[in-house]
Coordinates of C-alpha atoms in Angstrom, one line a residue:
X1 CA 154.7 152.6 142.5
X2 CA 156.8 151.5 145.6
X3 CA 160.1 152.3 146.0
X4 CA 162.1 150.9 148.6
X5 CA 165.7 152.5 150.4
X6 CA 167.7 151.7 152.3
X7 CA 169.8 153.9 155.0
X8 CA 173.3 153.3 156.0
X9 CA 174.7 154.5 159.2
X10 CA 176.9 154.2 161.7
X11 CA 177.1 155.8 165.5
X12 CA 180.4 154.4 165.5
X13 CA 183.3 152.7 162.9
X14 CA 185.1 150.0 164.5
X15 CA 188.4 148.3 163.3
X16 CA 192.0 146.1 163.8
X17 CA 195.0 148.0 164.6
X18 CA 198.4 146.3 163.9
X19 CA 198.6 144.1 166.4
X20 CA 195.4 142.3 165.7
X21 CA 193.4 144.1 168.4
X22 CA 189.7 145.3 167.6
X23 CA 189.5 149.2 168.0
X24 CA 187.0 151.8 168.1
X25 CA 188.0 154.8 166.0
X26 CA 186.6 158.3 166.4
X27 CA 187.4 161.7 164.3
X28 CA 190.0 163.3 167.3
X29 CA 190.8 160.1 168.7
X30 CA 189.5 161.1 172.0
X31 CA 187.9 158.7 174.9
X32 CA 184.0 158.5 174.2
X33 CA 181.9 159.6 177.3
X34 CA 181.7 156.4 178.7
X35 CA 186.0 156.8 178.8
X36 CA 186.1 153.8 176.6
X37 CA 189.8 154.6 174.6
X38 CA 189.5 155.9 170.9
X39 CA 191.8 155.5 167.9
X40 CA 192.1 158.7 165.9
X41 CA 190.6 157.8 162.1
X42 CA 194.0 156.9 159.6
X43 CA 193.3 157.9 156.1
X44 CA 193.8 153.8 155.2
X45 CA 190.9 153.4 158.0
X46 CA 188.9 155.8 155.9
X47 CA 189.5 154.5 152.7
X48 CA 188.9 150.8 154.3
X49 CA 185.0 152.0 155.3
X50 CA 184.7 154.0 152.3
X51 CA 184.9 150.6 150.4
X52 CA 182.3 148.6 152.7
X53 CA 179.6 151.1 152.1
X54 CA 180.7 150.0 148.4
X55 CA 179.8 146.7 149.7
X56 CA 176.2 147.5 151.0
X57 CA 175.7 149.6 147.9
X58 CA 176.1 146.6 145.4
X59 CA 174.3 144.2 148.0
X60 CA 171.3 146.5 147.8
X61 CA 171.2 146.4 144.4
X62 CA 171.3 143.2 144.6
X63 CA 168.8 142.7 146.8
X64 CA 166.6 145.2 144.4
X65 CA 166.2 148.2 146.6
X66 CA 166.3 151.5 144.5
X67 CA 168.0 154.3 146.7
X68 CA 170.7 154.3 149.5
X69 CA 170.4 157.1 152.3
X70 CA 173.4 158.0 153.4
X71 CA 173.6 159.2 157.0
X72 CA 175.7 162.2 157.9
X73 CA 173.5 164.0 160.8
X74 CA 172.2 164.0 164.0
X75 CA 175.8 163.6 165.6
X76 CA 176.7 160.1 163.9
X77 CA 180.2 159.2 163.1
X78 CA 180.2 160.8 159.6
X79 CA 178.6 163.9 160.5
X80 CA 181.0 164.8 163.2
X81 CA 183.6 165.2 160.2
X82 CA 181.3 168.1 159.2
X83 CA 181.5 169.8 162.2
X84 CA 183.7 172.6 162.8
X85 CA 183.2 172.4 166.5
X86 CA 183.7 168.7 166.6
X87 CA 186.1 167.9 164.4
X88 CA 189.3 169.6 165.4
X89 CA 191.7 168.0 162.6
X90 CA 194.3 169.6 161.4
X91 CA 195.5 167.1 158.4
X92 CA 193.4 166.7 154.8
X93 CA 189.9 166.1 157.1
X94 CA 189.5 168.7 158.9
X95 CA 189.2 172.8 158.6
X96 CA 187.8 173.7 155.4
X97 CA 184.7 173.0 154.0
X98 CA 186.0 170.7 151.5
X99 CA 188.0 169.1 154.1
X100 CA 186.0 167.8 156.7
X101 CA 183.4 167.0 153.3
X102 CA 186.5 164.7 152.4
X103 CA 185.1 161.5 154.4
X104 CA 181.6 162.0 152.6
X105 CA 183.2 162.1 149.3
X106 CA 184.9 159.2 149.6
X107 CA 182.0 157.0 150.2
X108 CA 180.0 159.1 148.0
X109 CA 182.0 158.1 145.4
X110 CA 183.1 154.4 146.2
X111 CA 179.3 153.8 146.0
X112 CA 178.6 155.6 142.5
X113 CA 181.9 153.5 141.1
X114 CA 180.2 150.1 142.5
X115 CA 176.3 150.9 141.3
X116 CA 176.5 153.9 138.7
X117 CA 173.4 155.5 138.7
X118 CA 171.6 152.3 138.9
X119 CA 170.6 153.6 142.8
X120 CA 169.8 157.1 143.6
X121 CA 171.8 158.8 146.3
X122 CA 170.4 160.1 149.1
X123 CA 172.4 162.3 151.6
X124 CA 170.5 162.8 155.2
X125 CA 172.9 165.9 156.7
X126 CA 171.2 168.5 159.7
X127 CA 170.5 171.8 158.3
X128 CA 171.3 172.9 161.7
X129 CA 173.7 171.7 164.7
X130 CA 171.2 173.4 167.2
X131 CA 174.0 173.9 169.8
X132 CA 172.8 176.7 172.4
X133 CA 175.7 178.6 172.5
X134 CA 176.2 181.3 169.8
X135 CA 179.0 180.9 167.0
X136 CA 179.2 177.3 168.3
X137 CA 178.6 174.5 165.2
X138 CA 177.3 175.4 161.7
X139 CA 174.1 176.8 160.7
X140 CA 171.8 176.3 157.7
X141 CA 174.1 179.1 155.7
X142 CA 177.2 176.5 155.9
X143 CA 174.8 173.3 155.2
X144 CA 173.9 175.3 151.9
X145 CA 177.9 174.9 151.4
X146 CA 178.5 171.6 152.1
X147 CA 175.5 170.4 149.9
X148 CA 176.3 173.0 147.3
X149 CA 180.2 171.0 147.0
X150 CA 178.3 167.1 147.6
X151 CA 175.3 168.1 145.0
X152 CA 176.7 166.6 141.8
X153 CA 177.4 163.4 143.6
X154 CA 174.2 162.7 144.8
X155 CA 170.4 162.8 144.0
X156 CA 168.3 164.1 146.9
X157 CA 169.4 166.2 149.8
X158 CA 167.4 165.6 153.0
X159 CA 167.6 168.0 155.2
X160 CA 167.2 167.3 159.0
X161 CA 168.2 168.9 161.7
X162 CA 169.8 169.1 165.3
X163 CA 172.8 166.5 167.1
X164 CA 173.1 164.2 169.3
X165 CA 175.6 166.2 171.2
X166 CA 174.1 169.8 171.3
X167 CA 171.1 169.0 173.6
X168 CA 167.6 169.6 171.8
X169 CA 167.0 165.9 170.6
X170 CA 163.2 166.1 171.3
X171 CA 163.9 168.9 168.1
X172 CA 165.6 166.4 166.0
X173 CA 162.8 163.5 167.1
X174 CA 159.8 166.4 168.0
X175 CA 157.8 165.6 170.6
X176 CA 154.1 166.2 170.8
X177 CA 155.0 169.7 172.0
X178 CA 156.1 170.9 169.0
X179 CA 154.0 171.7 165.8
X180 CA 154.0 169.2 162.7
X181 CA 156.5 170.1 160.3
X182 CA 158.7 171.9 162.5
X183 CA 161.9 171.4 161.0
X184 CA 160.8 172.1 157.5
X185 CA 161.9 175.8 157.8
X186 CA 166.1 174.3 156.7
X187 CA 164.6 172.7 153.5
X188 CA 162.9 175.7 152.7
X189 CA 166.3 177.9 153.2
X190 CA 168.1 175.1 151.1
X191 CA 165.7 174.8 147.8
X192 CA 165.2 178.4 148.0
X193 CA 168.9 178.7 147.2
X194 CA 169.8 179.6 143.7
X195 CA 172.9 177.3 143.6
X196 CA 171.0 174.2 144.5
X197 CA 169.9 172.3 141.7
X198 CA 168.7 168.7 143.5
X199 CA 165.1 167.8 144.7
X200 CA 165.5 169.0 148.9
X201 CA 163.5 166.6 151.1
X202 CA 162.2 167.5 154.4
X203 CA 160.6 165.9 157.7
X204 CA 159.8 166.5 160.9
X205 CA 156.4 164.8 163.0
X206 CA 154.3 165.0 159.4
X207 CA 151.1 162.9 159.5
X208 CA 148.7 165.3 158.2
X209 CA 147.8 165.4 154.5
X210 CA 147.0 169.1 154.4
X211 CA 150.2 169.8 156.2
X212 CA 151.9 168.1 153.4
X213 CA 150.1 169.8 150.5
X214 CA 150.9 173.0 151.6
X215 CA 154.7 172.5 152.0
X216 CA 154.9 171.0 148.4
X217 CA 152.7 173.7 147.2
X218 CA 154.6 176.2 148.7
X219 CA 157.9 175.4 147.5
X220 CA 158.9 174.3 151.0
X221 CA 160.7 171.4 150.0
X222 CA 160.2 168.6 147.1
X223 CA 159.6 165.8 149.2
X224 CA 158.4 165.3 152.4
X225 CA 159.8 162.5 154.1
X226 CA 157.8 160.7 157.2
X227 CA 158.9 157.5 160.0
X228 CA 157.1 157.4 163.1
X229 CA 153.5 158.2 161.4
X230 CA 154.0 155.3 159.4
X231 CA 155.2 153.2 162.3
X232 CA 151.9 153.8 163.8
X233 CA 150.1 153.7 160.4
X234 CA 152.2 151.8 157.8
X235 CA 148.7 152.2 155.8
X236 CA 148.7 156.2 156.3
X237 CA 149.1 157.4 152.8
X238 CA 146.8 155.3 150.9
X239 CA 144.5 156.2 153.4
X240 CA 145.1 159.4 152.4
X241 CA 144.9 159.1 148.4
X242 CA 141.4 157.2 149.4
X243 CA 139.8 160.0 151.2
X244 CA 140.0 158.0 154.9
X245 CA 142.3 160.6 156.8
X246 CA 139.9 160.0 159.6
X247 CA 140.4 156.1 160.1
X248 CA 144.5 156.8 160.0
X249 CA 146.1 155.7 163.5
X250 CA 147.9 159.1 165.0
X251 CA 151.4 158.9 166.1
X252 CA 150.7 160.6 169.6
X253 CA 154.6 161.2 169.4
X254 CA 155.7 159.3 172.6
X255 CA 159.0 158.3 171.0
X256 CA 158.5 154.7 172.7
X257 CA 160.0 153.7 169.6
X258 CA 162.9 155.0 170.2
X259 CA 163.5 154.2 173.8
X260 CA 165.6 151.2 173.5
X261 CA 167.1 151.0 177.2
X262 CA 163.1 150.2 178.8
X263 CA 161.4 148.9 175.3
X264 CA 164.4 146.7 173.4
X265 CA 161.6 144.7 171.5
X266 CA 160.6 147.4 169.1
X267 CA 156.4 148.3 169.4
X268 CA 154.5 151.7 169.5
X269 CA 152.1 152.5 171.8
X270 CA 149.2 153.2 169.6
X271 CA 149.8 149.8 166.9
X272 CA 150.1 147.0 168.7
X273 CA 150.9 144.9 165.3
X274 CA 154.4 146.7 164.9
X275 CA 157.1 144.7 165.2
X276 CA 155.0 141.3 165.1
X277 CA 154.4 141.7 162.0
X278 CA 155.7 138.4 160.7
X279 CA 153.8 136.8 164.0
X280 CA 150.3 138.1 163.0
X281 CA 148.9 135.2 161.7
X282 CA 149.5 133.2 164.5
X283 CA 147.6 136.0 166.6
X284 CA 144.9 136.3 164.3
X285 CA 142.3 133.1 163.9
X286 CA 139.6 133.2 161.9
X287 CA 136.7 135.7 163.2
X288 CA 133.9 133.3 164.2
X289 CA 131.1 134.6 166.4
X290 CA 131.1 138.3 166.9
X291 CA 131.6 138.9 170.8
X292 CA 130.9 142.4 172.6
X293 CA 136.3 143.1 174.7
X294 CA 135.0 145.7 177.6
X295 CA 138.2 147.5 178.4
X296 CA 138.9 149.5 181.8
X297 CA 142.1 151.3 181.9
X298 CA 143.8 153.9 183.5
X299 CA 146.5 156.0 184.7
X300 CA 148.0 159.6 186.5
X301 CA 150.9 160.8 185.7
X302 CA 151.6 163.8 187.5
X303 CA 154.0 165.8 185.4
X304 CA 151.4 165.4 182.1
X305 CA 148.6 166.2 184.4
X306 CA 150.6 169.4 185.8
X307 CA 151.5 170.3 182.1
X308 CA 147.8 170.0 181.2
X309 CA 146.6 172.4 183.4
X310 CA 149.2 174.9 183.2
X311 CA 149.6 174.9 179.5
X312 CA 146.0 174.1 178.6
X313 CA 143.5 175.2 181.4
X314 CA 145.0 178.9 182.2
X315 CA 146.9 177.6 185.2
X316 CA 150.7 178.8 183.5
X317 CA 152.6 180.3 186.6
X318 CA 149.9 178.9 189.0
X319 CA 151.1 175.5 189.6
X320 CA 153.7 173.7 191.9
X321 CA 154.7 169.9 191.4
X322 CA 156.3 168.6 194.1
X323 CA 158.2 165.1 194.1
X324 CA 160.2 163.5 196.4
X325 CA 162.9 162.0 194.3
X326 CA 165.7 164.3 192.7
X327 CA 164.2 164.1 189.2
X328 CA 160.9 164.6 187.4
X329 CA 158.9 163.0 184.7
X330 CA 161.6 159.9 185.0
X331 CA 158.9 157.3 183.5
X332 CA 159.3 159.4 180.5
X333 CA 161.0 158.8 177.5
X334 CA 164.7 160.4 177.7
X335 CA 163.5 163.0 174.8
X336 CA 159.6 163.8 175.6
X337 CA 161.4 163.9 179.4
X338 CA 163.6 166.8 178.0
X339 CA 160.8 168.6 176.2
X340 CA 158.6 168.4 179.6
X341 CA 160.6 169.7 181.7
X342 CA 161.5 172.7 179.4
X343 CA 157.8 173.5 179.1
X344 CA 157.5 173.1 182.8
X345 CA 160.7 175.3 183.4
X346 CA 158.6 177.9 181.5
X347 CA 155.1 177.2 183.4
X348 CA 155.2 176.0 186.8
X349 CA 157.3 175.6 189.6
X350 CA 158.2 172.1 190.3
X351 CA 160.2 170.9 193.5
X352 CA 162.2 167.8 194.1
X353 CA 163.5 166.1 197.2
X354 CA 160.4 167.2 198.5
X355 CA 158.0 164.7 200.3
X356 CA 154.9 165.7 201.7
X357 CA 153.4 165.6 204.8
X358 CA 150.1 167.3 205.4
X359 CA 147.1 168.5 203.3
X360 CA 145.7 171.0 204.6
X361 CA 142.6 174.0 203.2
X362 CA 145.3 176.3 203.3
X363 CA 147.3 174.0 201.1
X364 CA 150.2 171.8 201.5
X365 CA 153.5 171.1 203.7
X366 CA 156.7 169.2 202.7
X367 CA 159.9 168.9 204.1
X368 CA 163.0 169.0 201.5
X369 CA 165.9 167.2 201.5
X370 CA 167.5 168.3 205.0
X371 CA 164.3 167.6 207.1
X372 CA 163.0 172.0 206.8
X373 CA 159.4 172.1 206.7
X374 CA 158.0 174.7 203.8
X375 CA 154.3 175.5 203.1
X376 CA 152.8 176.1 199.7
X377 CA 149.6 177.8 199.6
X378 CA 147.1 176.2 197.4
X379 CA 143.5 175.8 196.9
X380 CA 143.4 172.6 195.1
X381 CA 145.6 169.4 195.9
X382 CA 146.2 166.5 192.8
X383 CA 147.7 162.9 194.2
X384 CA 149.5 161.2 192.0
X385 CA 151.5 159.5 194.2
X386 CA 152.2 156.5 192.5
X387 CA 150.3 153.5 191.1
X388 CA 148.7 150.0 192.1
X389 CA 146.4 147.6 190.4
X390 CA 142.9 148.0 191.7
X391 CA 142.6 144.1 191.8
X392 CA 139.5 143.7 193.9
X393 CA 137.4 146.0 191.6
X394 CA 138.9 143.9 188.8
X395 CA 137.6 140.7 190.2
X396 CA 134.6 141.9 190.7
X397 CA 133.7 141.5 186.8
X398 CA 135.1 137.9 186.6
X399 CA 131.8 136.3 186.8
X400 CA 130.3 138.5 184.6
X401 CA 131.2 137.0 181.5
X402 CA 131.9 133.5 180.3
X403 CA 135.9 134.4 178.9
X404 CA 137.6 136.7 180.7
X405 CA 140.8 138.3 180.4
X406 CA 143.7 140.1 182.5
X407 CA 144.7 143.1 180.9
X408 CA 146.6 146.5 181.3
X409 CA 147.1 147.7 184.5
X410 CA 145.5 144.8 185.8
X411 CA 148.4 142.8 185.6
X412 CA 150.7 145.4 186.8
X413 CA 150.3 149.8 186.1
X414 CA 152.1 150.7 183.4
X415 CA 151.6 152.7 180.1
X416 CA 149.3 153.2 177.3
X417 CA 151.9 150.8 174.9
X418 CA 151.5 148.4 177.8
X419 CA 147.5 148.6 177.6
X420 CA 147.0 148.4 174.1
X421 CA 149.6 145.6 173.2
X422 CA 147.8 143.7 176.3
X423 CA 144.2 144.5 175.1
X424 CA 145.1 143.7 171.5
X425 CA 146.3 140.2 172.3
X426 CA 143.5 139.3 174.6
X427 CA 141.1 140.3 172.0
X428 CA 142.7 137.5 169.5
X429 CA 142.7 135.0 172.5
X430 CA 139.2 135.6 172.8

């Protein structure tokens, strides 16, 4: 039976002060990172947002969902009351535990006076901070606490991990570097603690069924929770409960969903039906005479093809990237960019501000950025210096059917989202 929820959140809580003007309020009251000013949280501000989740709650009802997740991880606006590194209060929201859980248990229970028990209650919190540096933000120990003090107001605990503000956000959102289930360690801690009595949800880059069994079967966690595998498979579990694992469409983890500043209009690069959903049968005429879409693509990227060899073909240590710009991997998403160049901090050397200027059999020479020659011995050379549409070849098979489409990095080079949505939508033409 489906069962449909609904998460509230909030990266920030925005308001009037008493003059009229709109404000942007923050748990210190200290200028964002951008330097935009900040309005330090009033208890009547509180109490003011407290009520609108009330709001949401009975509109959801309303509108027939069954369960509310409430959002207080990851660095969001509520979840910087939890933390004791954050939040550096000293009035009735900030020190103690119970404290800085006083914000949650306001809208915790504005929503349970509006709805009763007609919703469940979820509350999304991070098991960990993740911050680098030791004795700095809460572990999974003090996440026990807090959910041991919330547990009686709510109905499922899911336990994520990591913020926005400590640094490993490719943990938080895992990249294709980092194994399936890879946060599910915090759940486990929480449900195997004596004092909690709630079902303990957990996720983290799940999409395979066996991975799944075995962390309910194990006592991992109750629930395991998945997003981006059914972005690119909204069809994934019943594919699964039908035996058809195999014909399920893998989340290769690019987090292209996620990158909002290049890709506002939200896709993924495997499914090029998501977020057209409601446009589909416009795409999508009647199949008449079956026709044999040839499709040519391609693409270097240097930094995956550096990783590939030093992490996958016994090159680790061997390997030296050089680019001329003062970054690498900056086509990447901001996250998988992160987990890159960790993995190529611990693999290869890499070099920036470097351009090239000869190939030789003993290797190759650059120049860095003030104009000194260096010399890197090597006895294989990769170019991937950049990208162009190879439009000649691609005119050479114009003639050789009667419809005939541009696609991918035909029209310009670009990614795998870009070939697939292209290639999808010049099948339907066809």
């Amino acid at each position: 039976m489906l069962k449909v929820s609904l998460e509230l959140l909030a990266f920030a809580y925005h308001g009037h002060d008493h003059q009229g003007n709109l404000v942007t309020y923050s748990v210190n009251g200290e200028p964002t990172e951008d330097g935009e000013p900040t309005v330090k949280f009033t208890k009547d501000a509180l109490t003011g947002i407290a009520k609108t989740y009330g709001d949401v709650a009975e509109a959801a009802l309303e509108c027939s969902f069954d369960m509310l997740c409430v959002h207080a991880g990851h660095g969001l606006c509520m979840s910087q009351f939890l933390s004791k590194f954050i939040n550096q209060r000293d009035d009735e929201f900030g020190g103690s535990i119970e404290n800085r859980m006083r914000f949650v248990d306001m809208v915790l229970d504005e929503i349970r006076a509006r709805v009763g028990h007609k919703l469940l209650i979820e509350l999304r919190i991070s098991g960990d901070e993740m911050f680098k540096k030791p004795g700095v933000g809460y572990k999974v120990d003090e996440c026990i606490e807090m959910l041991k003090y919330v547990q009686d107001k709510i109905d499922i605990a899911r336990v994520s991990n990591g913020m926005f503000f400590s640094g490993p956000g490719n943990i938080t959102r895992p990249t294709e570097f980092l194994p399936e289930g890879v946060n599910s360690y915090l759940a486990k801690a929480v449900k195997a603690c004596p004092d909690i009595h709630i079902p303990v949800l957990t996720l983290g880059a799940f999409q395979n069924p066996d991975k799944v069994e075995q962390v309910l079967a194990d006592g991992t966690a109750d629930l395991v929770g998945m997003t981006r595998g059914l972005i690119s498979d909204a069809a994934r579990v019943n594919k699964w409960r039908d035996g058809k694992e195999d014909d399920c469409i893998p989340c290769i983890r690019c987090l292209h969903c996620l990158d909002y500043s290049r890709a506002p209009i939200f896709s993924c690069s495997v499914n090029p039906t998501v977020g057209r959903e409601s446009r589909q049968p416009f795409f999508c005429e009647p199949v008449g005479e079956k026709k044999k879409v040839v499709i040519v693509v391609g693409g270097l990227v240097g930094s995956e093809t550096a990783l590939h060899l030093t992490l996958d073909k016994g090159y680790a240590g061997k390997g030296t990237l050089v680019e001329m710009t003062d970054k690498v991997a900056t086509d990447e998403m901001h996250l998988t960019q992160e987990a890159m160049i960790e993995r190529m901090d611990e693999t290869m050397t890499y070099l920036t501000n470097a351009t090239c200027t000869a190939i030789t059999e003993q290797g190759l020479t650059y120049k860095d950025a003030e104009g000194t020659e260096h010399q890197v011995a090597a006895d294989t050379v990769i170019i991937a210096a950049g990208m162009r549409a190879r439009l000649d070849e691609a005119m050479s098979f114009a003639g050789c059917a009667r419809e005939w489409e541009q696609i991918g990095d035909y029209i310009a080079p670009s990614n795998v989202r870009n070939a697939v949505r292209t290639g999808y939508d010049a099948a339907n033409r066809i």
